[in-house]
Short mmCIF file of C-alpha atoms and ligand atoms in Angstrom, two decimals:
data_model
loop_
_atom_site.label_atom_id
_atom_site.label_comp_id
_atom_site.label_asym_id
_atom_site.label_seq_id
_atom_site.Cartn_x
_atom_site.Cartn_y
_atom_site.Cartn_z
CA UNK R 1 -20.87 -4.37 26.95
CA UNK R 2 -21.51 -0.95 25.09
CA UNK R 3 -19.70 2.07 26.38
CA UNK R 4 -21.72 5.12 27.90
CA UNK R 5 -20.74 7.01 24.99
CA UNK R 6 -20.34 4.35 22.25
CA UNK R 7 -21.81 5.16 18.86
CA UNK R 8 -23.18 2.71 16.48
CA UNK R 9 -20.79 2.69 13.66
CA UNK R 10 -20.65 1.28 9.58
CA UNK R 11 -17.33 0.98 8.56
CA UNK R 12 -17.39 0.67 4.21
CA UNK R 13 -15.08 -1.50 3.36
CA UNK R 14 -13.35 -4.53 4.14
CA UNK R 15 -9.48 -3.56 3.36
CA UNK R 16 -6.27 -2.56 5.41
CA UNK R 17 -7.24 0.66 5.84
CA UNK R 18 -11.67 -0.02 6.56
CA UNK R 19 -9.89 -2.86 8.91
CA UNK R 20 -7.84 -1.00 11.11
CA UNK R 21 -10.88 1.79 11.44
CA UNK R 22 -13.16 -0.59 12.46
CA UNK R 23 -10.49 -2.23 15.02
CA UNK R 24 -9.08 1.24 16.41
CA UNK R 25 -13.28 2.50 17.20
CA UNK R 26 -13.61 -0.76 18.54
CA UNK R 27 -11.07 -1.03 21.26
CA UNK R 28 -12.36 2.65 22.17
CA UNK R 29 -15.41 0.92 23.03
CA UNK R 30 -17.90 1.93 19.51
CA UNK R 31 -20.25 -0.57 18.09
CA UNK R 32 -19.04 -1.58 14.75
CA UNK R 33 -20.14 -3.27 11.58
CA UNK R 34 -17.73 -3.59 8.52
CA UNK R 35 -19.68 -4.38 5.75
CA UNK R 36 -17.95 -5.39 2.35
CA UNK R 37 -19.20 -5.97 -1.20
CA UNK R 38 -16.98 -8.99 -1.06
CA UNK R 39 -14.17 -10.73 1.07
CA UNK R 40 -12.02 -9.25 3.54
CA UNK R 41 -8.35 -8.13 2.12
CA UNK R 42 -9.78 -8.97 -1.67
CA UNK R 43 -8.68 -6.06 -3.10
CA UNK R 44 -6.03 -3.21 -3.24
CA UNK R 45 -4.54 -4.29 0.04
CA UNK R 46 -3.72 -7.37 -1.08
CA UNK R 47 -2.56 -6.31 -4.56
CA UNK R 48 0.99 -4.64 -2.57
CA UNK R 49 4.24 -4.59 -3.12
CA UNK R 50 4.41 -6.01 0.34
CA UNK R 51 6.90 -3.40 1.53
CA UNK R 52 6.61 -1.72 5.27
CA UNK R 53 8.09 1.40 4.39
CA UNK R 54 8.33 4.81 4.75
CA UNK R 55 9.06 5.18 1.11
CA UNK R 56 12.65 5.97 -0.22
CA UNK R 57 11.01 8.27 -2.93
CA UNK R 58 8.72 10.59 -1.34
CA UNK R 59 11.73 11.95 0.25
CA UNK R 60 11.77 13.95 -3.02
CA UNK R 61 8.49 15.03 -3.11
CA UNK R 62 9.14 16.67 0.31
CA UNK R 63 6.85 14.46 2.24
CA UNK R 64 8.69 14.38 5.51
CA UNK R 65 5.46 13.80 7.55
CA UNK R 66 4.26 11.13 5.80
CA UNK R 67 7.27 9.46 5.79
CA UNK R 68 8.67 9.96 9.30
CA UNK R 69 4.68 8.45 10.35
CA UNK R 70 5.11 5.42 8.09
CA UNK R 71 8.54 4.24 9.75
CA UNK R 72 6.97 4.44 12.68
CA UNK R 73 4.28 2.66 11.56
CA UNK R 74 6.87 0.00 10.37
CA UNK R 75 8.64 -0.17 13.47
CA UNK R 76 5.03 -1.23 14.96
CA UNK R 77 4.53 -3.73 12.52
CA UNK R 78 7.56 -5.73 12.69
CA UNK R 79 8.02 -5.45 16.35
CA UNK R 80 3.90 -6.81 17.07
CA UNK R 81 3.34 -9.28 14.19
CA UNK R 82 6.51 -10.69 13.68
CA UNK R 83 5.28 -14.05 12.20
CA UNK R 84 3.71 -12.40 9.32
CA UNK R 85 6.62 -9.63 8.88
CA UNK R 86 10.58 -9.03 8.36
CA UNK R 87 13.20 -7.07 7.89
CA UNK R 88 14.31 -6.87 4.35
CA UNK R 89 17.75 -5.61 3.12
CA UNK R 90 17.38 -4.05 -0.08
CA UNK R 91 20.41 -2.67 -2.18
CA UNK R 92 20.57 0.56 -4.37
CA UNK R 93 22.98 0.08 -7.26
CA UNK R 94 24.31 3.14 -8.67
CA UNK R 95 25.15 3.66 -12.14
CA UNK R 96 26.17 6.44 -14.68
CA UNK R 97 22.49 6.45 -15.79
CA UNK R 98 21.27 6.83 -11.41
CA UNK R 99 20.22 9.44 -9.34
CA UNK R 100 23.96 11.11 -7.95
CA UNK R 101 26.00 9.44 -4.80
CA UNK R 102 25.28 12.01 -2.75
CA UNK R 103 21.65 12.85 -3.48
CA UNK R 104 21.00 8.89 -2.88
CA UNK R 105 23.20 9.30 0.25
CA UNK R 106 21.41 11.97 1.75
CA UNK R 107 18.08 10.69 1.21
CA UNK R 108 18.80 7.71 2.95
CA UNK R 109 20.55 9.87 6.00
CA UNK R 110 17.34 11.23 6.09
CA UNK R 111 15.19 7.69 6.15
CA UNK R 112 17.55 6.59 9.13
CA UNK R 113 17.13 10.05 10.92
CA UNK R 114 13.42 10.04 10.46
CA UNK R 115 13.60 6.21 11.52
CA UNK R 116 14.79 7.52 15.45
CA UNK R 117 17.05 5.97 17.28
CA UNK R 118 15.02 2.88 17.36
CA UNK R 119 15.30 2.37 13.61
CA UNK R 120 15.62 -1.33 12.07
CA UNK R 121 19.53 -0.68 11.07
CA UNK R 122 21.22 2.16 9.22
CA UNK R 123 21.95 1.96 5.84
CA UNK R 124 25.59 1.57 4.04
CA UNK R 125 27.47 1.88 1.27
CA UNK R 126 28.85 -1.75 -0.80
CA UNK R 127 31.32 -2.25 -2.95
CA UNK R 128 31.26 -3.45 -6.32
CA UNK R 129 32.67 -6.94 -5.01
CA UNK R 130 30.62 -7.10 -2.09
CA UNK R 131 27.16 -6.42 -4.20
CA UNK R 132 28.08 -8.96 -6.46
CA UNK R 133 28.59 -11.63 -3.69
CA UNK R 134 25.02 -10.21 -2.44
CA UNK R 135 23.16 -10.51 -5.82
CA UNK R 136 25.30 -12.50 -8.50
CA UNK R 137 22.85 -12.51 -10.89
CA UNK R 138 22.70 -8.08 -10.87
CA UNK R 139 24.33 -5.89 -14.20
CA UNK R 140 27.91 -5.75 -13.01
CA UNK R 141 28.79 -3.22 -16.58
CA UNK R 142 28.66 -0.07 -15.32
CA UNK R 143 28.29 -0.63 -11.71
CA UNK R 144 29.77 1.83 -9.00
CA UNK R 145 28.43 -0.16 -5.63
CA UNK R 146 25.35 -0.27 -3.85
CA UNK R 147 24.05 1.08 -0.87
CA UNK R 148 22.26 -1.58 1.21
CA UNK R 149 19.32 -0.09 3.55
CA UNK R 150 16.75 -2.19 5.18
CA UNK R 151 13.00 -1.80 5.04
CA UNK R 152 9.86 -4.07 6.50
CA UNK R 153 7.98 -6.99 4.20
CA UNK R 154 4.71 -8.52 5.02
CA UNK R 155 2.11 -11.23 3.40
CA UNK R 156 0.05 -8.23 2.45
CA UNK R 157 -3.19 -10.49 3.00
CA UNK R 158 -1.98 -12.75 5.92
CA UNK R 159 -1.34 -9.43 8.00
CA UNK R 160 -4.75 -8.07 6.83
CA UNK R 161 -6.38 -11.15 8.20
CA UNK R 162 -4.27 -11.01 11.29
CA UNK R 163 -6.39 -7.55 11.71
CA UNK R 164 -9.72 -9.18 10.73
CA UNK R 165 -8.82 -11.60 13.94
CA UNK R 166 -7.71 -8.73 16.42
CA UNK R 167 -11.72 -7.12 14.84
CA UNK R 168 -13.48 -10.43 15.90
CA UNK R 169 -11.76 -10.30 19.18
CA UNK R 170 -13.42 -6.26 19.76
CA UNK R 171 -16.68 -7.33 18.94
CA UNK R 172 -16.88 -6.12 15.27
CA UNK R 173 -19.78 -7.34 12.99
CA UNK R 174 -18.76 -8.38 9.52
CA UNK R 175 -21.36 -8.43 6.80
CA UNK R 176 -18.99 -9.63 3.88
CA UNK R 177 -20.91 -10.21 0.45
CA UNK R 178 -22.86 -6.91 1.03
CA UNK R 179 -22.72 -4.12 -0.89
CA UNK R 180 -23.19 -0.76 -0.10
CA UNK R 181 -24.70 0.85 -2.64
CA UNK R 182 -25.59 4.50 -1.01
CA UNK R 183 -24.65 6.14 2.23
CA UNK R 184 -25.70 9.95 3.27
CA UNK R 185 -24.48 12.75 6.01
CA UNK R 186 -27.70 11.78 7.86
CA UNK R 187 -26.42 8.29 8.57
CA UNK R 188 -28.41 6.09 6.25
CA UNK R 189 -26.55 3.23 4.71
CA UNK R 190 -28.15 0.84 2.11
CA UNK R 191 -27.33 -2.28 1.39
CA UNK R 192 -28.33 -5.10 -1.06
CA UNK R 193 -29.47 -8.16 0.60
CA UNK R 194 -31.18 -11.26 -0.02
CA UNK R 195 -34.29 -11.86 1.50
CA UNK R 196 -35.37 -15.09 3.70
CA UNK R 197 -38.33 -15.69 1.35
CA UNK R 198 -36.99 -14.83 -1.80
CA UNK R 199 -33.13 -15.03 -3.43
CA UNK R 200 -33.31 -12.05 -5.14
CA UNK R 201 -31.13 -9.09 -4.17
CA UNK R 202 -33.48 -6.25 -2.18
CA UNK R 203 -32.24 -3.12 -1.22
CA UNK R 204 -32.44 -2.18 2.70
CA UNK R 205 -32.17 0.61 4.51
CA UNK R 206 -30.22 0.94 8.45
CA UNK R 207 -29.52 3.46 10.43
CA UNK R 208 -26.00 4.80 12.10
CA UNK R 209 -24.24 7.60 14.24
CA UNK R 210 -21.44 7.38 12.02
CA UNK R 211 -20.54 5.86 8.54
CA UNK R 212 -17.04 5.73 7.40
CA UNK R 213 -16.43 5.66 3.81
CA UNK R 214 -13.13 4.02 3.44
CA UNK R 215 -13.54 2.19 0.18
CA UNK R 216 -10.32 2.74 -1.14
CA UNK R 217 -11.02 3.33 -5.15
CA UNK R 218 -14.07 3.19 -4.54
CA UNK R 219 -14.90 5.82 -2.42
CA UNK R 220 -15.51 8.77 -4.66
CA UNK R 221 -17.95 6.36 -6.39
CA UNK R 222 -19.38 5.85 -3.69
CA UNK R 223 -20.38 9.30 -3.01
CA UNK R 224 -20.97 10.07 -6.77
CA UNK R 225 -23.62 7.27 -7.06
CA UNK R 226 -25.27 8.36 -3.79
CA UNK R 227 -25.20 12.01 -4.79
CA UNK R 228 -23.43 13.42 -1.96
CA UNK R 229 -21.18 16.31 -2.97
CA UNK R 230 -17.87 15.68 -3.12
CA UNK R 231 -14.68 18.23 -3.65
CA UNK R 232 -12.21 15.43 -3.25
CA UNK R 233 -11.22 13.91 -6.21
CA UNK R 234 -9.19 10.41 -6.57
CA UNK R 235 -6.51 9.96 -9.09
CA UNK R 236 -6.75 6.23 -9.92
CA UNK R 237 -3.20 4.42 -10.76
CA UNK R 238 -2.79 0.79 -11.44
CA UNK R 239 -0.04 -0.51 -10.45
CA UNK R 240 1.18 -4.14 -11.37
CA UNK R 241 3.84 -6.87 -10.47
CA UNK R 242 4.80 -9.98 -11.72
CA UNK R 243 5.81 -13.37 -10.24
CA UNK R 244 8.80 -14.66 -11.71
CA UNK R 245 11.95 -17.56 -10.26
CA UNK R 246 14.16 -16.45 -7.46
CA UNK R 247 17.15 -14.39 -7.93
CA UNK R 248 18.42 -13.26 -4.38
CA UNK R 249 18.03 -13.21 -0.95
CA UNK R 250 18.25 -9.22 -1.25
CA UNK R 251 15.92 -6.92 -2.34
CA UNK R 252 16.38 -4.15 -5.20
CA UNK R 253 15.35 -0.65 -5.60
CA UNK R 254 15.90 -0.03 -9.35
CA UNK R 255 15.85 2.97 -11.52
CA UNK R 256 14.04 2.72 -14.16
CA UNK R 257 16.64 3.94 -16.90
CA UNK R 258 15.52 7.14 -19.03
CA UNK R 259 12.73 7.49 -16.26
CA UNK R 260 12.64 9.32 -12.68
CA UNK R 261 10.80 6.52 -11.33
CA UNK R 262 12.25 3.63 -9.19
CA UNK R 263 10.97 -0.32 -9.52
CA UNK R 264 11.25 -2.35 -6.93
CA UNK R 265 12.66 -6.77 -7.93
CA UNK R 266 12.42 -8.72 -4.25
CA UNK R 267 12.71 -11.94 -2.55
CA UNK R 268 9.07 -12.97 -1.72
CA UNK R 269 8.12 -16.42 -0.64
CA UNK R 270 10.65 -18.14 -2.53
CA UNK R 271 9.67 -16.48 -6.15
CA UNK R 272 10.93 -12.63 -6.73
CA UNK R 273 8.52 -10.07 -6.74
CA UNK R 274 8.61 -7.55 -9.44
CA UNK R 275 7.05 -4.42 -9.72
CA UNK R 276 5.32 -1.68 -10.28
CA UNK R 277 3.90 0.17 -12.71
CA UNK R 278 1.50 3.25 -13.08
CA UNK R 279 -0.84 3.06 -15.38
CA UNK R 280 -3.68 5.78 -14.97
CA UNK R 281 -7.58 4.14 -15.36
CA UNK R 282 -11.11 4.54 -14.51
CA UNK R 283 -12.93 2.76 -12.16
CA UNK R 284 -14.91 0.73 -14.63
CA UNK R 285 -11.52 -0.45 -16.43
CA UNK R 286 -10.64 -3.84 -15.82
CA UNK R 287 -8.08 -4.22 -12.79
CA UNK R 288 -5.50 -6.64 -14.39
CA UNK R 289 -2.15 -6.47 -15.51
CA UNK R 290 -1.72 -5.39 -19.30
CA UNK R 291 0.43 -6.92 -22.15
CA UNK R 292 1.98 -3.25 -21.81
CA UNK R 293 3.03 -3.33 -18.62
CA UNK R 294 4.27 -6.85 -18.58
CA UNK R 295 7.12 -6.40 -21.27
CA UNK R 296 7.76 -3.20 -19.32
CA UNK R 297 8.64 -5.02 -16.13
CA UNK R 298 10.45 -7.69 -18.19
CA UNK R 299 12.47 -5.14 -20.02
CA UNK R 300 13.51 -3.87 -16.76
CA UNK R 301 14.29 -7.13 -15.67
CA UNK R 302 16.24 -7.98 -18.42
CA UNK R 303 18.20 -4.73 -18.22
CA UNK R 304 19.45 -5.10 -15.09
CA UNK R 305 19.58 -9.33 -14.72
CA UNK R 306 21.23 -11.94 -16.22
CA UNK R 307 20.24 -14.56 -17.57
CA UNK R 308 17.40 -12.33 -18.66
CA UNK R 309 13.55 -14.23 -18.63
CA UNK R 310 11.00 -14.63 -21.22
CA UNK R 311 6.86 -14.40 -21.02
CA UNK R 312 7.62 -17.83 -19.97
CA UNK R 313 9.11 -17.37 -17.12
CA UNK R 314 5.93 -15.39 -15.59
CA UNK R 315 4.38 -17.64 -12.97
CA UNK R 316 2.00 -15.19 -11.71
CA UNK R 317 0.60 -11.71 -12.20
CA UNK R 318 -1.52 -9.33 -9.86
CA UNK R 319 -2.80 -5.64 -10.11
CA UNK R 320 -4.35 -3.20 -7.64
CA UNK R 321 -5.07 0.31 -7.92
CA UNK R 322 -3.91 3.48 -5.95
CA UNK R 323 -6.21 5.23 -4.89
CA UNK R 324 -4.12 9.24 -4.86
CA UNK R 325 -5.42 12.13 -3.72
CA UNK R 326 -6.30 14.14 -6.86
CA UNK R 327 -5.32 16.93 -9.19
CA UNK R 328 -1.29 15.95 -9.78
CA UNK R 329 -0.12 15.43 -13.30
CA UNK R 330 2.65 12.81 -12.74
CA UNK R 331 1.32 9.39 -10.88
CA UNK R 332 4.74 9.23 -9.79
CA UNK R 333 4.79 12.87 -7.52
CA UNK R 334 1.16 12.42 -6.62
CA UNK R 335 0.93 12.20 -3.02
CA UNK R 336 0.54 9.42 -0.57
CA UNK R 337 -1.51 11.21 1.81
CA UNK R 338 -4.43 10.38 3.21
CA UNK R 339 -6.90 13.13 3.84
CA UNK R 340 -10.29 12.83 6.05
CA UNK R 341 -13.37 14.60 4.99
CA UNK R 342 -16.44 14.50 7.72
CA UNK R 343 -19.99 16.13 6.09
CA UNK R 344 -22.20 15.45 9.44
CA UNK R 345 -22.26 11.91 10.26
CA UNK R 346 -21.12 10.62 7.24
CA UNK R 347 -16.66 10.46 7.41
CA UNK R 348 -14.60 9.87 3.72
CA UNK R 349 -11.44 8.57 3.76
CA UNK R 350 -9.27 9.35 0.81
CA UNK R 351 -5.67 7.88 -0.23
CA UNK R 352 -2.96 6.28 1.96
CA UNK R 353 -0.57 3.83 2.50
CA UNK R 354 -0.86 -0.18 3.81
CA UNK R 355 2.14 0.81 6.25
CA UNK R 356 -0.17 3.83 7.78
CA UNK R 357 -3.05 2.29 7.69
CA UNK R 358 -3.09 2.36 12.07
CA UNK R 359 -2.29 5.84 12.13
CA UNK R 360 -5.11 6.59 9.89
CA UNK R 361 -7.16 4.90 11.91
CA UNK R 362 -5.80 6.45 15.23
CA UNK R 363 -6.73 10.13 13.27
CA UNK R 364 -10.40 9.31 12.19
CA UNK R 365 -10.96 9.20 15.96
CA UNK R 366 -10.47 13.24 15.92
CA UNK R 367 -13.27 13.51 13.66
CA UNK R 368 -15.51 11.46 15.35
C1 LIG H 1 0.52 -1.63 -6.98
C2 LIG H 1 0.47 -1.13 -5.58
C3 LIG H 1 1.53 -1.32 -4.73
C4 LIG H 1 1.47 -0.86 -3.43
N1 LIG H 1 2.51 -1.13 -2.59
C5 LIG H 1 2.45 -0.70 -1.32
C6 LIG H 1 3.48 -1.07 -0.41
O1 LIG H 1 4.40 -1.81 -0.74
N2 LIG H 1 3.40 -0.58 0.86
C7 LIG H 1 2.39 0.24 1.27
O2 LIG H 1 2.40 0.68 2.42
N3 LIG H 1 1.37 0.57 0.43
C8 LIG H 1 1.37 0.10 -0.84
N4 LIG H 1 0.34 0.38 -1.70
C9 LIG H 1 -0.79 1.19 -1.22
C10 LIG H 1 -1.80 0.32 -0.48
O3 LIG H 1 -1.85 -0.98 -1.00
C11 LIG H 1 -3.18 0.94 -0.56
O4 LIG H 1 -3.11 2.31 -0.29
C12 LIG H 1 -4.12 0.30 0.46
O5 LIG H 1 -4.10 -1.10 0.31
C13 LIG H 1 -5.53 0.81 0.27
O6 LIG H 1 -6.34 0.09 1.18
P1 LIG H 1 -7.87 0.40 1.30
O7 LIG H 1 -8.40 -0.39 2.43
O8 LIG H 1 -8.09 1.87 1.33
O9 LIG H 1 -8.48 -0.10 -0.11
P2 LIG H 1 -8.88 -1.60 -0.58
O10 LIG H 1 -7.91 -2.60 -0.13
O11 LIG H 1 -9.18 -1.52 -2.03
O12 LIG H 1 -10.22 -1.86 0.21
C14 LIG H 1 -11.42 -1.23 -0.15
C15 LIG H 1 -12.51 -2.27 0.02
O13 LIG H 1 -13.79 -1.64 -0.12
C16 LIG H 1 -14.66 -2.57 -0.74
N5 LIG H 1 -15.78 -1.82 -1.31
C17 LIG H 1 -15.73 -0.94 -2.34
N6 LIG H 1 -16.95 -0.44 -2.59
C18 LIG H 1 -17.79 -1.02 -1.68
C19 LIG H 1 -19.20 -0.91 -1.44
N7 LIG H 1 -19.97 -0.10 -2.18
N8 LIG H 1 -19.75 -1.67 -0.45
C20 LIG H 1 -18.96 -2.49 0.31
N9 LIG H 1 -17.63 -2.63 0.10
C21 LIG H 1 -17.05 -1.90 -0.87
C22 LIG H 1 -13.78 -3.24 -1.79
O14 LIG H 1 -14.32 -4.49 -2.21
C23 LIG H 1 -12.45 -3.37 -1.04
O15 LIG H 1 -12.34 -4.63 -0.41
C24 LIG H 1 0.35 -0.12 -2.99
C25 LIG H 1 -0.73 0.08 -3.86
C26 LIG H 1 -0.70 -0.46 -5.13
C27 LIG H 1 -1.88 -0.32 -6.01
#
């Protein structure tokens, strides 16, 4: 039954992040529908690199808050939906070519002190014999030892759905198959639809206390096309990973050699998961995986593995795209944020993580 102070709400957009909105105003009693232009967990949140994390990296971007929330986050994660999550150890080889001992080790001092006491184990440093008895297969030339630190993996999608269930169970209305295609601060939403009579698409018009924009890469467009001003601005970053045989029961954090950025080669599901890239595009650009990027990822394969692996050897390929906050020159510093814009009734939802995607939730209730 509908609270005394319930609102009717439209959630935009059927990923992690329009998910867990439309689940947190649920349980605090709001009537919600999620509409999507397609399925549930179709897009960016299921294009991941499947990692629960607080993020290694942002450490050197300074973003302590962020980070500190997302192992928290993980912690959550792993400890409610075990079935669908785990803990993953992932080694950090050094090499002449890597970031310095001690900057590595204090970053990941850092991790396990932001982690609390309750953290999923502290990292430690390997030897050069003990990392090769953990991944045989991993460049032993050159090799100084590994630190091995553990982070949370999920099936992106599966864990998604898991949310789409815990939804259902709140009372939340999915319209999947509906596109939104404007939405104002005065609480209008329109959608195409087809009618009884007729199969063509017709646009119509409903009414809400609140619509939440939370379209992922989408949701600047979404504002653009319905001509509400907008002075956030999304950088748009592919990122894409390949499919390739198993290597190891470990997972890798890699540096990329003559680059600052780190690529990540892990167990997942029996095949090894390797990625990313960051590839800037616009919204209109196709979302797939380039021939570009895919020798890149090999060639980093091959640089670090042996035997190396052909184009042959790909068995699968998926891309997704970030949506960062705006206005930073390198995809690779640009923030992880997420940052919450309310103009009246309508709420935007910019940027953020799959691991935070509950705590963003938890802080769109402020702006209610
Ligand atoms: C390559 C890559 C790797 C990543 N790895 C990780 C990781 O390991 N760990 C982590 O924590 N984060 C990771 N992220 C970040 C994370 O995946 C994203 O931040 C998150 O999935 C974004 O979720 P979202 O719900 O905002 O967007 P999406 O999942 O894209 O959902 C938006 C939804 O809105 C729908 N939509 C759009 N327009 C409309 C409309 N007009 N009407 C109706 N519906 C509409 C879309 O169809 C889509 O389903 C990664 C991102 C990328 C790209």
């Amino acid at each position: 039954m509908a609270e005394k102070n319930a609102l009717k709400i439209a959630v935009v957009g059927g990923g992690i992040n329009g998910l867990c909105c439309a689940w947190q105003l649920a349980l605090n009693g709001h009537q919600v529908t999620l509409f999507e232009k397609d399925e549930l967990m179709g897009k960016t949140s299921t294009a991941s690199t499947k990692l629960l994390h607080g993020g290694l990296r942002y450490l050197e971007n300074f973003e302590f808050r962020l980070v500190k929330e997302a192992l928290h986050e993980r912690q959550w994660w792993l400890n409610n939906v075990p079935g669908l999550t785990r803990r993953l150890p992932i080694l950090y080889p050094l090499y002449n070519h890597t970031r310095s001992r001690w900057k590595i080790k204090l970053g990941l001092m850092l991790y396990d002190f932001l982690a609390g006491n309750k953290g999923i184990g502290k990292h430690r440093w390997l030897t050069r014999k003990q990392v090769k008895r953990c991944s045989p297969k991993l460049l032993q030339r050159g090799l100084k030892g590994a630190y091995l630190f553990i982070d949370g993996q999920m099936d992106d999608r599966a864990l998604g759905l898991w949310v789409a269930e815990q939804c259902e169970k709140e009372s939340v209305k999915f319209r999947t198959n509906t596109q939104v295609t404007a939405i104002d601060a005065s609480g209008v939403l329109s959608v195409k639809t087809s009618t009884a009579t007729d199969s063509k698409l017709a646009d119509s018009k409903l009414e809400f206390d609140r619509i939440i924009n939370v379209a992922g890469p989408w949701s600047a467009q979404l504002l653009e096309d319905s001509n509400v001003e907008s002075r956030q601005t999304l950088d748009l970053v592919r990122g894409s990973h390949l499919i390739v045989p198993p290597i190891s029961k470990f997972g890798h954090l890699l540096e990329v050699p003559d680059e600052k950025r780190v690529a990540f080669v892990l167990p997942f599901k029996n095949r090894t998961l390797l990625g990313t890239t960051e590839v800037r595009q616009k919204i209109s650009d196709p979302i797939k995986c380039s021939r570009e990027e895919q020798n890149y990822l090999l060639s980093l394969y091959n640089y670090y593995f042996e035997p190396n692996i052909q184009p042959d050897d790909i068995e699968a390929s998926f891309s997704g795209l970030r949506p960062l906050l705006g206005g930073s020159e390198d995809a690779g510093k640009a923030s992880r944020e997420y940052r919450i814009v309310r103009q009246n009734r309508l709420i935007s939802i910019f940027g953020g993580k799959w691991t935070t995607a509950r705590a963003l939730a938890r802080s769109l209730l402020k702006h209610l």
